Amino acid sequence: MATLLKSDKHGLLSAPIPDALRRLAVPMVFGMIAILMFNLVDTFFISRLGTNALAAVSFTFPVTFGLNCITMGMNVGISTSIGRMLGQGDSRSAARITTHGLLLSLLLMIIGSSIGLLTIKPLFTLMGASAELLPIIEQYMTVWYIAIPLLVIPMAGNSAIRATGDAKSPAKIMVIAGIINGLLDPLLIFGYGSFPALGVKGAAIASGISWVFALIASLYLLYQREKLLILPQWRLLKNDWQQILHIGVPAGLSTALNPLSGALLMALLASQSTASVAAYGAAMRVESLLVIVMMALGSALMPFMAQNLGAQKPQRAFSALFTAMHFALGFQLLVFIAMVPLSMPLAALFSKDSVVQNQLWHYLLVVPASYGLQAICMLLISALNALHKTIYALCWNLLRLFVLLLPAAWIGSYLYGTEGLFIGIAAANVVSGIGAYYYARKLRNSMLSPQ
């Protein structure tokens, strides 16, 4: 009992459910905003170098996100495994999984970045980059590939720290790393003072330096405070890696489905008009802020459920799931109500083109009405990951995006153009959300009913 209480130092097993979820989710919101700002600051300073530099770095986004999907998947495997063990009061096994998980994530990223370094020119040529852009892309990606292993450890380490119930420390690490990156960007890109003007390479170096800080801070917390780092136990390494991969591979694939479906939606919109693409691109920037609380809540739900399932408290785990779902419906309804008067001013802020404004206004008026039900599906996927049912989580994301959303968007586009496509997205969110809610109820009943 003493070990169990010690593992519950952040109250995931005993505090009131809304309080525990709020303590996890609120810092995650700030951490996610820091990551968004991190990307925006990079984009802003790189855009000052000219259109070619901005276009070159834009080409790198799918590749960098694809590699990061590896880490994101491993993070789910590490986090849910640690949460279960901490819930059981087995801090020694949690430390072993953390150590082995960090080694696995680092190894996979080194393999991925090594392949990337050897294939920069052929890969980006295949993606359609012109001969004019390839040298700029090579400057950026060479540094990025060398530096990205530095980011793997803090990303995986922060997931492990969140699994203990502490979301504040990882958020602080990401905020400070973002500030360091923002300060170094202009110095290394434009060469102020004694700093050399390195262009896009400077942006990649600035990111790498900020990742060094994140790495040191994360390792310090894991080793000194959380006691989650030990010497590797080589005889158990294979079994632990298999466990993490069993959870992490489907989770990583599920994460990768989102940009893939986004690219297919963009292709649909491109067949409509350039204005449609511009309107959707602006809508995605607004949407990333409108759903950020739900994304944080989904991330908070995983360690909460994992610890409570490990502590043999499935009733409390499922109570948290439905508390989060009901909150999502209410919160996103308020967001939608707020968007009704704000949609037109926001549309005018993002574009002076009347066609783009009208389409963006339509998106912001229609799609946010479905965000609450979209969030329910997102929360179910987080819960399935916590339950180690990652294949089911992958299937639900496939269902939402490729069985419902893309066909509904295509039908809407065929019938009513761009506005119909937006209605199709909203309709798919509604259907997937209702289905996810009833599936969650069925799952709860099956797991809590006496055997």
GROMACS .gro file of C-alpha atoms in nm:
model
  451
    1MET     CA    1   0.000   0.000   0.000
    2ALA     CA    2   0.285   0.242   0.080
    3THR     CA    3   0.435   0.184  -0.267
    4LEU     CA    4   0.097   0.242  -0.428
    5LEU     CA    5   0.048   0.568  -0.241
    6LYS     CA    6   0.398   0.680  -0.334
    7SER     CA    7   0.321   0.618  -0.703
    8ASP     CA    8   0.006   0.831  -0.667
    9LYS     CA    9   0.194   1.148  -0.574
   10HIS     CA   10   0.007   1.340  -0.847
   11GLY     CA   11  -0.337   1.213  -0.744
   12LEU     CA   12  -0.433   1.017  -1.054
   13LEU     CA   13  -0.563   0.729  -0.841
   14SER     CA   14  -0.734   0.928  -0.567
   15ALA     CA   15  -0.808   1.293  -0.656
   16PRO     CA   16  -1.154   1.390  -0.789
   17ILE     CA   17  -1.162   1.298  -1.157
   18PRO     CA   18  -1.233   1.649  -1.297
   19ASP     CA   19  -0.951   1.797  -1.084
   20ALA     CA   20  -0.702   1.529  -1.188
   21LEU     CA   21  -0.785   1.568  -1.558
   22ARG     CA   22  -0.768   1.946  -1.533
   23ARG     CA   23  -0.423   1.932  -1.367
   24LEU     CA   24  -0.302   1.717  -1.654
   25ALA     CA   25  -0.476   1.893  -1.943
   26VAL     CA   26  -0.416   2.263  -1.866
   27PRO     CA   27  -0.033   2.243  -1.874
   28MET     CA   28  -0.058   2.036  -2.192
   29VAL     CA   29  -0.254   2.317  -2.358
   30PHE     CA   30   0.035   2.556  -2.289
   31GLY     CA   31   0.287   2.296  -2.406
   32MET     CA   32   0.097   2.248  -2.733
   33ILE     CA   33   0.071   2.624  -2.783
   34ALA     CA   34   0.449   2.644  -2.731
   35ILE     CA   35   0.498   2.383  -3.007
   36LEU     CA   36   0.263   2.574  -3.239
   37MET     CA   37   0.451   2.896  -3.169
   38PHE     CA   38   0.781   2.711  -3.221
   39ASN     CA   39   0.670   2.627  -3.577
   40LEU     CA   40   0.520   2.971  -3.643
   41VAL     CA   41   0.838   3.151  -3.531
   42ASP     CA   42   1.050   2.931  -3.758
   43THR     CA   43   0.815   2.994  -4.050
   44PHE     CA   44   0.807   3.370  -3.986
   45PHE     CA   45   1.185   3.417  -3.985
   46ILE     CA   46   1.242   3.180  -4.277
   47SER     CA   47   0.980   3.371  -4.479
   48ARG     CA   48   1.200   3.682  -4.442
   49LEU     CA   49   1.461   3.502  -4.656
   50GLY     CA   50   1.227   3.497  -4.955
   51THR     CA   51   0.975   3.276  -5.131
   52ASN     CA   52   1.229   3.010  -5.232
   53ALA     CA   53   1.343   2.957  -4.872
   54LEU     CA   54   0.984   2.933  -4.748
   55ALA     CA   55   0.887   2.694  -5.028
   56ALA     CA   56   1.194   2.477  -4.965
   57VAL     CA   57   1.121   2.440  -4.593
   58SER     CA   58   0.752   2.380  -4.669
   59PHE     CA   59   0.860   2.076  -4.873
   60THR     CA   60   1.026   1.933  -4.561
   61PHE     CA   61   0.711   1.931  -4.342
   62PRO     CA   62   0.568   1.595  -4.459
   63VAL     CA   63   0.908   1.429  -4.416
   64THR     CA   64   0.980   1.573  -4.073
   65PHE     CA   65   0.627   1.489  -3.956
   66GLY     CA   66   0.658   1.136  -4.095
   67LEU     CA   67   0.975   1.073  -3.895
   68ASN     CA   68   0.822   1.229  -3.585
   69CYS     CA   69   0.531   0.983  -3.617
   70ILE     CA   70   0.781   0.712  -3.520
   71THR     CA   71   0.853   0.892  -3.194
   72MET     CA   72   0.487   0.973  -3.130
   73GLY     CA   73   0.394   0.607  -3.166
   74MET     CA   74   0.673   0.495  -2.934
   75ASN     CA   75   0.565   0.762  -2.685
   76VAL     CA   76   0.218   0.606  -2.663
   77GLY     CA   77   0.374   0.264  -2.603
   78ILE     CA   78   0.609   0.399  -2.337
   79SER     CA   79   0.351   0.620  -2.164
   80THR     CA   80   0.071   0.364  -2.136
   81SER     CA   81   0.310   0.089  -2.023
   82ILE     CA   82   0.463   0.313  -1.754
   83GLY     CA   83   0.119   0.429  -1.642
   84ARG     CA   84   0.003   0.070  -1.594
   85MET     CA   85   0.313  -0.018  -1.391
   86LEU     CA   86   0.294   0.292  -1.175
   87GLY     CA   87  -0.073   0.214  -1.112
   88GLN     CA   88   0.036  -0.130  -0.992
   89GLY     CA   89   0.296   0.032  -0.767
   90ASP     CA   90   0.579  -0.129  -0.966
   91SER     CA   91   0.815   0.167  -0.999
   92ARG     CA   92   1.115  -0.057  -1.076
   93SER     CA   93   0.952  -0.200  -1.389
   94ALA     CA   94   0.836   0.151  -1.486
   95ALA     CA   95   1.199   0.271  -1.471
   96ARG     CA   96   1.311  -0.027  -1.678
   97ILE     CA   97   1.046   0.036  -1.947
   98THR     CA   98   1.140   0.407  -1.954
   99THR     CA   99   1.509   0.328  -2.006
  100HIS     CA  100   1.446   0.063  -2.268
  101GLY     CA  101   1.184   0.280  -2.440
  102LEU     CA  102   1.426   0.571  -2.471
  103LEU     CA  103   1.688   0.340  -2.622
  104LEU     CA  104   1.436   0.200  -2.872
  105SER     CA  105   1.311   0.546  -2.976
  106LEU     CA  106   1.668   0.670  -3.017
  107LEU     CA  107   1.770   0.365  -3.222
  108LEU     CA  108   1.470   0.392  -3.456
  109MET     CA  109   1.530   0.764  -3.510
  110ILE     CA  110   1.901   0.716  -3.580
  111ILE     CA  111   1.810   0.453  -3.842
  112GLY     CA  112   1.543   0.681  -3.991
  113SER     CA  113   1.762   0.991  -3.999
  114SER     CA  114   2.056   0.796  -4.147
  115ILE     CA  115   1.835   0.675  -4.433
  116GLY     CA  116   1.708   1.032  -4.469
  117LEU     CA  117   2.059   1.176  -4.497
  118LEU     CA  118   2.139   0.937  -4.780
  119THR     CA  119   1.819   1.008  -4.974
  120ILE     CA  120   1.768   1.386  -4.953
  121LYS     CA  121   1.803   1.460  -5.325
  122PRO     CA  122   1.611   1.161  -5.468
  123LEU     CA  123   1.332   1.186  -5.209
  124PHE     CA  124   1.264   1.557  -5.254
  125THR     CA  125   1.302   1.532  -5.632
  126LEU     CA  126   1.034   1.263  -5.622
  127MET     CA  127   0.817   1.497  -5.413
  128GLY     CA  128   0.840   1.758  -5.689
  129ALA     CA  129   1.105   1.998  -5.556
  130SER     CA  130   1.270   2.196  -5.834
  131ALA     CA  131   1.646   2.202  -5.895
  132GLU     CA  132   1.641   2.560  -5.764
  133LEU     CA  133   1.501   2.450  -5.426
  134LEU     CA  134   1.704   2.131  -5.375
  135PRO     CA  135   2.025   2.302  -5.245
  136ILE     CA  136   1.820   2.498  -4.987
  137ILE     CA  137   1.634   2.182  -4.881
  138GLU     CA  138   1.967   1.998  -4.849
  139GLN     CA  139   2.111   2.271  -4.625
  140TYR     CA  140   1.813   2.251  -4.391
  141MET     CA  141   1.757   1.876  -4.387
  142THR     CA  142   2.123   1.780  -4.343
  143VAL     CA  143   2.133   1.966  -4.010
  144TRP     CA  144   1.780   1.852  -3.917
  145TYR     CA  145   1.860   1.483  -3.972
  146ILE     CA  146   2.177   1.510  -3.764
  147ALA     CA  147   1.997   1.697  -3.483
  148ILE     CA  148   1.664   1.510  -3.466
  149PRO     CA  149   1.795   1.230  -3.236
  150LEU     CA  150   1.841   1.508  -2.977
  151LEU     CA  151   1.464   1.564  -2.980
  152VAL     CA  152   1.369   1.198  -2.947
  153ILE     CA  153   1.481   1.164  -2.585
  154PRO     CA  154   1.296   1.473  -2.452
  155MET     CA  155   0.982   1.376  -2.646
  156ALA     CA  156   0.986   1.021  -2.509
  157GLY     CA  157   1.109   1.141  -2.170
  158ASN     CA  158   0.833   1.400  -2.142
  159SER     CA  159   0.577   1.128  -2.220
  160ALA     CA  160   0.721   0.922  -1.936
  161ILE     CA  161   0.703   1.219  -1.699
  162ARG     CA  162   0.339   1.282  -1.798
  163ALA     CA  163   0.265   0.914  -1.731
  164THR     CA  164   0.349   0.982  -1.365
  165GLY     CA  165   0.078   1.251  -1.359
  166ASP     CA  166   0.310   1.553  -1.389
  167ALA     CA  167   0.217   1.755  -1.697
  168LYS     CA  168   0.360   2.088  -1.574
  169SER     CA  169   0.729   1.999  -1.605
  170PRO     CA  170   0.712   1.879  -1.970
  171ALA     CA  171   0.512   2.190  -2.060
  172LYS     CA  172   0.774   2.415  -1.897
  173ILE     CA  173   1.050   2.235  -2.086
  174MET     CA  174   0.876   2.288  -2.421
  175VAL     CA  175   0.797   2.655  -2.347
  176ILE     CA  176   1.159   2.732  -2.254
  177ALA     CA  177   1.288   2.535  -2.556
  178GLY     CA  178   1.053   2.738  -2.776
  179ILE     CA  179   1.185   3.065  -2.629
  180ILE     CA  180   1.546   2.955  -2.690
  181ASN     CA  181   1.460   2.866  -3.048
  182GLY     CA  182   1.285   3.201  -3.101
  183LEU     CA  183   1.582   3.396  -2.967
  184LEU     CA  184   1.839   3.205  -3.171
  185ASP     CA  185   1.644   3.204  -3.499
  186PRO     CA  186   1.712   3.566  -3.607
  187LEU     CA  187   2.071   3.551  -3.480
  188LEU     CA  188   2.164   3.240  -3.677
  189ILE     CA  189   1.944   3.298  -3.983
  190PHE     CA  190   2.038   3.663  -4.049
  191GLY     CA  191   2.376   3.680  -3.868
  192TYR     CA  192   2.331   3.964  -3.619
  193GLY     CA  193   2.638   4.075  -3.424
  194SER     CA  194   2.914   3.814  -3.422
  195PHE     CA  195   2.679   3.537  -3.536
  196PRO     CA  196   2.723   3.413  -3.894
  197ALA     CA  197   2.434   3.448  -4.142
  198LEU     CA  198   2.345   3.084  -4.210
  199GLY     CA  199   2.002   3.117  -4.373
  200VAL     CA  200   1.776   2.812  -4.346
  201LYS     CA  201   2.064   2.610  -4.201
  202GLY     CA  202   2.064   2.858  -3.910
  203ALA     CA  203   1.697   2.780  -3.842
  204ALA     CA  204   1.779   2.407  -3.818
  205ILE     CA  205   2.078   2.476  -3.590
  206ALA     CA  206   1.864   2.698  -3.364
  207SER     CA  207   1.613   2.414  -3.332
  208GLY     CA  208   1.893   2.168  -3.253
  209ILE     CA  209   2.032   2.389  -2.975
  210SER     CA  210   1.687   2.425  -2.818
  211TRP     CA  211   1.650   2.045  -2.833
  212VAL     CA  212   1.978   2.009  -2.640
  213PHE     CA  213   1.824   2.210  -2.356
  214ALA     CA  214   1.508   1.997  -2.366
  215LEU     CA  215   1.718   1.678  -2.362
  216ILE     CA  216   1.922   1.785  -2.057
  217ALA     CA  217   1.615   1.903  -1.864
  218SER     CA  218   1.417   1.588  -1.944
  219LEU     CA  219   1.699   1.350  -1.849
  220TYR     CA  220   1.757   1.541  -1.524
  221LEU     CA  221   1.391   1.509  -1.421
  222LEU     CA  222   1.370   1.144  -1.523
  223TYR     CA  223   1.685   1.046  -1.334
  224GLN     CA  224   1.700   1.283  -1.037
  225ARG     CA  225   1.335   1.339  -0.944
  226GLU     CA  226   1.122   1.064  -1.096
  227LYS     CA  227   1.383   0.785  -1.059
  228LEU     CA  228   1.273   0.648  -1.396
  229LEU     CA  229   1.618   0.587  -1.544
  230ILE     CA  230   1.828   0.282  -1.459
  231LEU     CA  231   2.100   0.081  -1.630
  232PRO     CA  232   1.959  -0.125  -1.919
  233GLN     CA  233   1.869  -0.485  -1.835
  234TRP     CA  234   1.980  -0.653  -2.155
  235ARG     CA  235   1.807  -0.988  -2.092
  236LEU     CA  236   1.469  -0.811  -2.072
  237LEU     CA  237   1.538  -0.564  -2.353
  238LYS     CA  238   1.382  -0.772  -2.632
  239ASN     CA  239   1.058  -0.839  -2.440
  240ASP     CA  240   1.020  -0.471  -2.343
  241TRP     CA  241   1.086  -0.357  -2.699
  242GLN     CA  242   0.825  -0.603  -2.828
  243GLN     CA  243   0.572  -0.468  -2.576
  244ILE     CA  244   0.639  -0.105  -2.672
  245LEU     CA  245   0.632  -0.182  -3.046
  246HIS     CA  246   0.309  -0.381  -3.008
  247ILE     CA  247   0.144  -0.063  -2.878
  248GLY     CA  248   0.356   0.198  -3.056
  249VAL     CA  249   0.347   0.080  -3.418
  250PRO     CA  250  -0.034   0.099  -3.455
  251ALA     CA  251  -0.033   0.430  -3.261
  252GLY     CA  252   0.231   0.574  -3.495
  253LEU     CA  253   0.037   0.457  -3.802
  254SER     CA  254  -0.280   0.611  -3.657
  255THR     CA  255  -0.101   0.944  -3.612
  256ALA     CA  256   0.027   0.930  -3.971
  257LEU     CA  257  -0.329   0.890  -4.104
  258ASN     CA  258  -0.415   1.251  -4.014
  259PRO     CA  259  -0.169   1.429  -4.249
  260LEU     CA  260  -0.239   1.168  -4.519
  261SER     CA  261  -0.612   1.239  -4.509
  262GLY     CA  262  -0.533   1.612  -4.499
  263ALA     CA  263  -0.325   1.579  -4.817
  264LEU     CA  264  -0.611   1.394  -4.991
  265LEU     CA  265  -0.857   1.664  -4.880
  266MET     CA  266  -0.620   1.927  -5.019
  267ALA     CA  267  -0.614   1.741  -5.352
  268LEU     CA  268  -0.995   1.745  -5.358
  269LEU     CA  269  -0.994   2.118  -5.289
  270ALA     CA  270  -0.726   2.182  -5.552
  271SER     CA  271  -0.967   2.040  -5.811
  272GLN     CA  272  -1.212   2.313  -5.705
  273SER     CA  273  -0.993   2.624  -5.711
  274THR     CA  274  -0.684   2.788  -5.564
  275ALA     CA  275  -0.916   2.996  -5.344
  276SER     CA  276  -1.055   2.673  -5.193
  277VAL     CA  277  -0.702   2.555  -5.105
  278ALA     CA  278  -0.621   2.894  -4.951
  279ALA     CA  279  -0.944   2.894  -4.747
  280TYR     CA  280  -0.883   2.541  -4.617
  281GLY     CA  281  -0.520   2.621  -4.531
  282ALA     CA  282  -0.632   2.922  -4.326
  283ALA     CA  283  -0.910   2.716  -4.166
  284MET     CA  284  -0.654   2.459  -4.048
  285ARG     CA  285  -0.457   2.730  -3.870
  286VAL     CA  286  -0.769   2.848  -3.687
  287GLU     CA  287  -0.885   2.491  -3.617
  288SER     CA  288  -0.552   2.400  -3.455
  289LEU     CA  289  -0.638   2.653  -3.183
  290LEU     CA  290  -1.010   2.568  -3.159
  291VAL     CA  291  -0.946   2.199  -3.082
  292ILE     CA  292  -0.628   2.238  -2.877
  293VAL     CA  293  -0.811   2.190  -2.545
  294MET     CA  294  -0.959   1.862  -2.674
  295MET     CA  295  -0.619   1.744  -2.794
  296ALA     CA  296  -0.474   1.818  -2.451
  297LEU     CA  297  -0.765   1.642  -2.282
  298GLY     CA  298  -0.708   1.334  -2.498
  299SER     CA  299  -0.340   1.334  -2.405
  300ALA     CA  300  -0.431   1.373  -2.037
  301LEU     CA  301  -0.680   1.088  -2.050
  302MET     CA  302  -0.419   0.829  -2.151
  303PRO     CA  303  -0.195   0.838  -1.840
  304PHE     CA  304  -0.500   0.879  -1.614
  305MET     CA  305  -0.671   0.568  -1.752
  306ALA     CA  306  -0.345   0.372  -1.775
  307GLN     CA  307  -0.262   0.426  -1.407
  308ASN     CA  308  -0.614   0.345  -1.290
  309LEU     CA  309  -0.633   0.033  -1.504
  310GLY     CA  310  -0.298  -0.075  -1.359
  311ALA     CA  311  -0.435  -0.013  -1.008
  312GLN     CA  312  -0.739  -0.234  -1.088
  313LYS     CA  313  -0.974   0.066  -1.092
  314PRO     CA  314  -1.149   0.024  -1.430
  315GLN     CA  315  -1.465   0.194  -1.301
  316ARG     CA  316  -1.267   0.511  -1.224
  317ALA     CA  317  -1.087   0.487  -1.562
  318PHE     CA  318  -1.415   0.472  -1.756
  319SER     CA  319  -1.572   0.742  -1.538
  320ALA     CA  320  -1.286   0.968  -1.651
  321LEU     CA  321  -1.352   0.878  -2.016
  322PHE     CA  322  -1.719   0.974  -1.997
  323THR     CA  323  -1.646   1.283  -1.786
  324ALA     CA  324  -1.407   1.394  -2.063
  325MET     CA  325  -1.661   1.315  -2.336
  326HIS     CA  326  -1.941   1.513  -2.167
  327PHE     CA  327  -1.704   1.805  -2.106
  328ALA     CA  328  -1.599   1.794  -2.473
  329LEU     CA  329  -1.958   1.827  -2.592
  330GLY     CA  330  -2.025   2.126  -2.366
  331PHE     CA  331  -1.693   2.302  -2.424
  332GLN     CA  332  -1.697   2.268  -2.801
  333LEU     CA  333  -2.060   2.386  -2.809
  334LEU     CA  334  -1.942   2.706  -2.642
  335VAL     CA  335  -1.659   2.731  -2.898
  336PHE     CA  336  -1.915   2.697  -3.180
  337ILE     CA  337  -2.143   2.963  -3.029
  338ALA     CA  338  -1.842   3.197  -3.002
  339MET     CA  339  -1.748   3.128  -3.365
  340VAL     CA  340  -2.086   3.245  -3.499
  341PRO     CA  341  -2.012   3.618  -3.451
  342LEU     CA  342  -1.634   3.575  -3.491
  343SER     CA  343  -1.633   3.376  -3.815
  344MET     CA  344  -1.666   3.672  -4.050
  345PRO     CA  345  -1.402   3.896  -3.881
  346LEU     CA  346  -1.160   3.600  -3.870
  347ALA     CA  347  -1.220   3.528  -4.238
  348ALA     CA  348  -1.147   3.894  -4.322
  349LEU     CA  349  -0.830   3.880  -4.108
  350PHE     CA  350  -0.682   3.588  -4.303
  351SER     CA  351  -0.751   3.705  -4.657
  352LYS     CA  352  -0.850   4.011  -4.859
  353ASP     CA  353  -0.987   3.794  -5.141
  354SER     CA  354  -1.368   3.793  -5.120
  355VAL     CA  355  -1.395   3.434  -5.251
  356VAL     CA  356  -1.146   3.303  -4.993
  357GLN     CA  357  -1.320   3.506  -4.721
  358ASN     CA  358  -1.660   3.359  -4.808
  359GLN     CA  359  -1.534   3.000  -4.812
  360LEU     CA  360  -1.337   3.040  -4.490
  361TRP     CA  361  -1.644   3.198  -4.325
  362HIS     CA  362  -1.851   2.900  -4.436
  363TYR     CA  363  -1.597   2.654  -4.291
  364LEU     CA  364  -1.581   2.837  -3.957
  365LEU     CA  365  -1.960   2.843  -3.938
  366VAL     CA  366  -2.023   2.478  -4.032
  367VAL     CA  367  -1.737   2.253  -3.918
  368PRO     CA  368  -1.697   2.381  -3.558
  369ALA     CA  369  -2.056   2.269  -3.495
  370SER     CA  370  -1.922   1.912  -3.515
  371TYR     CA  371  -1.608   1.956  -3.301
  372GLY     CA  372  -1.771   1.815  -2.986
  373LEU     CA  373  -1.852   1.486  -3.159
  374GLN     CA  374  -1.513   1.482  -3.330
  375ALA     CA  375  -1.359   1.515  -2.983
  376ILE     CA  376  -1.556   1.212  -2.860
  377CYS     CA  377  -1.393   0.999  -3.129
  378MET     CA  378  -1.050   1.142  -3.039
  379LEU     CA  379  -1.109   1.062  -2.671
  380LEU     CA  380  -1.217   0.706  -2.752
  381ILE     CA  381  -0.892   0.656  -2.947
  382SER     CA  382  -0.692   0.781  -2.645
  383ALA     CA  383  -0.886   0.544  -2.418
  384LEU     CA  384  -0.822   0.247  -2.649
  385ASN     CA  385  -0.450   0.326  -2.644
  386ALA     CA  386  -0.459   0.333  -2.262
  387LEU     CA  387  -0.635  -0.005  -2.271
  388HIS     CA  388  -0.354  -0.136  -2.495
  389LYS     CA  389  -0.615  -0.191  -2.769
  390THR     CA  390  -0.409   0.005  -3.020
  391ILE     CA  391  -0.527  -0.195  -3.323
  392TYR     CA  392  -0.884  -0.091  -3.233
  393ALA     CA  393  -0.765   0.270  -3.198
  394LEU     CA  394  -0.605   0.251  -3.544
  395CYS     CA  395  -0.926   0.103  -3.688
  396TRP     CA  396  -1.137   0.382  -3.538
  397ASN     CA  397  -0.909   0.647  -3.689
  398LEU     CA  398  -0.926   0.465  -4.025
  399LEU     CA  399  -1.304   0.453  -3.996
  400ARG     CA  400  -1.334   0.822  -3.910
  401LEU     CA  401  -1.096   0.949  -4.178
  402PHE     CA  402  -1.111   0.708  -4.471
  403VAL     CA  403  -1.450   0.537  -4.441
  404LEU     CA  404  -1.650   0.843  -4.332
  405LEU     CA  405  -1.472   1.178  -4.370
  406LEU     CA  406  -1.304   1.148  -4.711
  407PRO     CA  407  -1.603   0.986  -4.888
  408ALA     CA  408  -1.844   1.238  -4.728
  409ALA     CA  409  -1.616   1.524  -4.832
  410TRP     CA  410  -1.597   1.387  -5.188
  411ILE     CA  411  -1.976   1.347  -5.213
  412GLY     CA  412  -2.030   1.697  -5.071
  413SER     CA  413  -1.771   1.838  -5.313
  414TYR     CA  414  -1.935   1.661  -5.608
  415LEU     CA  415  -2.281   1.789  -5.519
  416TYR     CA  416  -2.221   2.139  -5.384
  417GLY     CA  417  -1.856   2.231  -5.446
  418THR     CA  418  -1.628   2.357  -5.170
  419GLU     CA  419  -1.914   2.441  -4.933
  420GLY     CA  420  -2.049   2.089  -4.977
  421LEU     CA  421  -1.707   1.946  -4.895
  422PHE     CA  422  -1.707   2.135  -4.565
  423ILE     CA  423  -2.058   2.005  -4.485
  424GLY     CA  424  -1.931   1.654  -4.560
  425ILE     CA  425  -1.648   1.696  -4.306
  426ALA     CA  426  -1.896   1.809  -4.040
  427ALA     CA  427  -2.137   1.523  -4.118
  428ALA     CA  428  -1.856   1.266  -4.090
  429ASN     CA  429  -1.753   1.411  -3.752
  430VAL     CA  430  -2.112   1.379  -3.626
  431VAL     CA  431  -2.152   1.018  -3.741
  432SER     CA  432  -1.812   0.905  -3.609
  433GLY     CA  433  -1.870   1.082  -3.276
  434ILE     CA  434  -2.210   0.920  -3.219
  435GLY     CA  435  -2.068   0.580  -3.312
  436ALA     CA  436  -1.766   0.633  -3.083
  437TYR     CA  437  -1.990   0.725  -2.787
  438TYR     CA  438  -2.204   0.413  -2.820
  439TYR     CA  439  -1.897   0.195  -2.873
  440ALA     CA  440  -1.741   0.343  -2.555
  441ARG     CA  441  -2.058   0.256  -2.360
  442LYS     CA  442  -2.052  -0.098  -2.495
  443LEU     CA  443  -1.681  -0.129  -2.411
  444ARG     CA  444  -1.740  -0.005  -2.055
  445ASN     CA  445  -2.027  -0.247  -2.000
  446SER     CA  446  -1.827  -0.542  -2.129
  447MET     CA  447  -1.523  -0.461  -1.913
  448LEU     CA  448  -1.713  -0.379  -1.594
  449SER     CA  449  -1.973  -0.653  -1.606
  450PRO     CA  450  -1.910  -0.952  -1.372
  451GLN     CA  451  -1.740  -1.240  -1.551
   0.00000   0.00000   0.00000
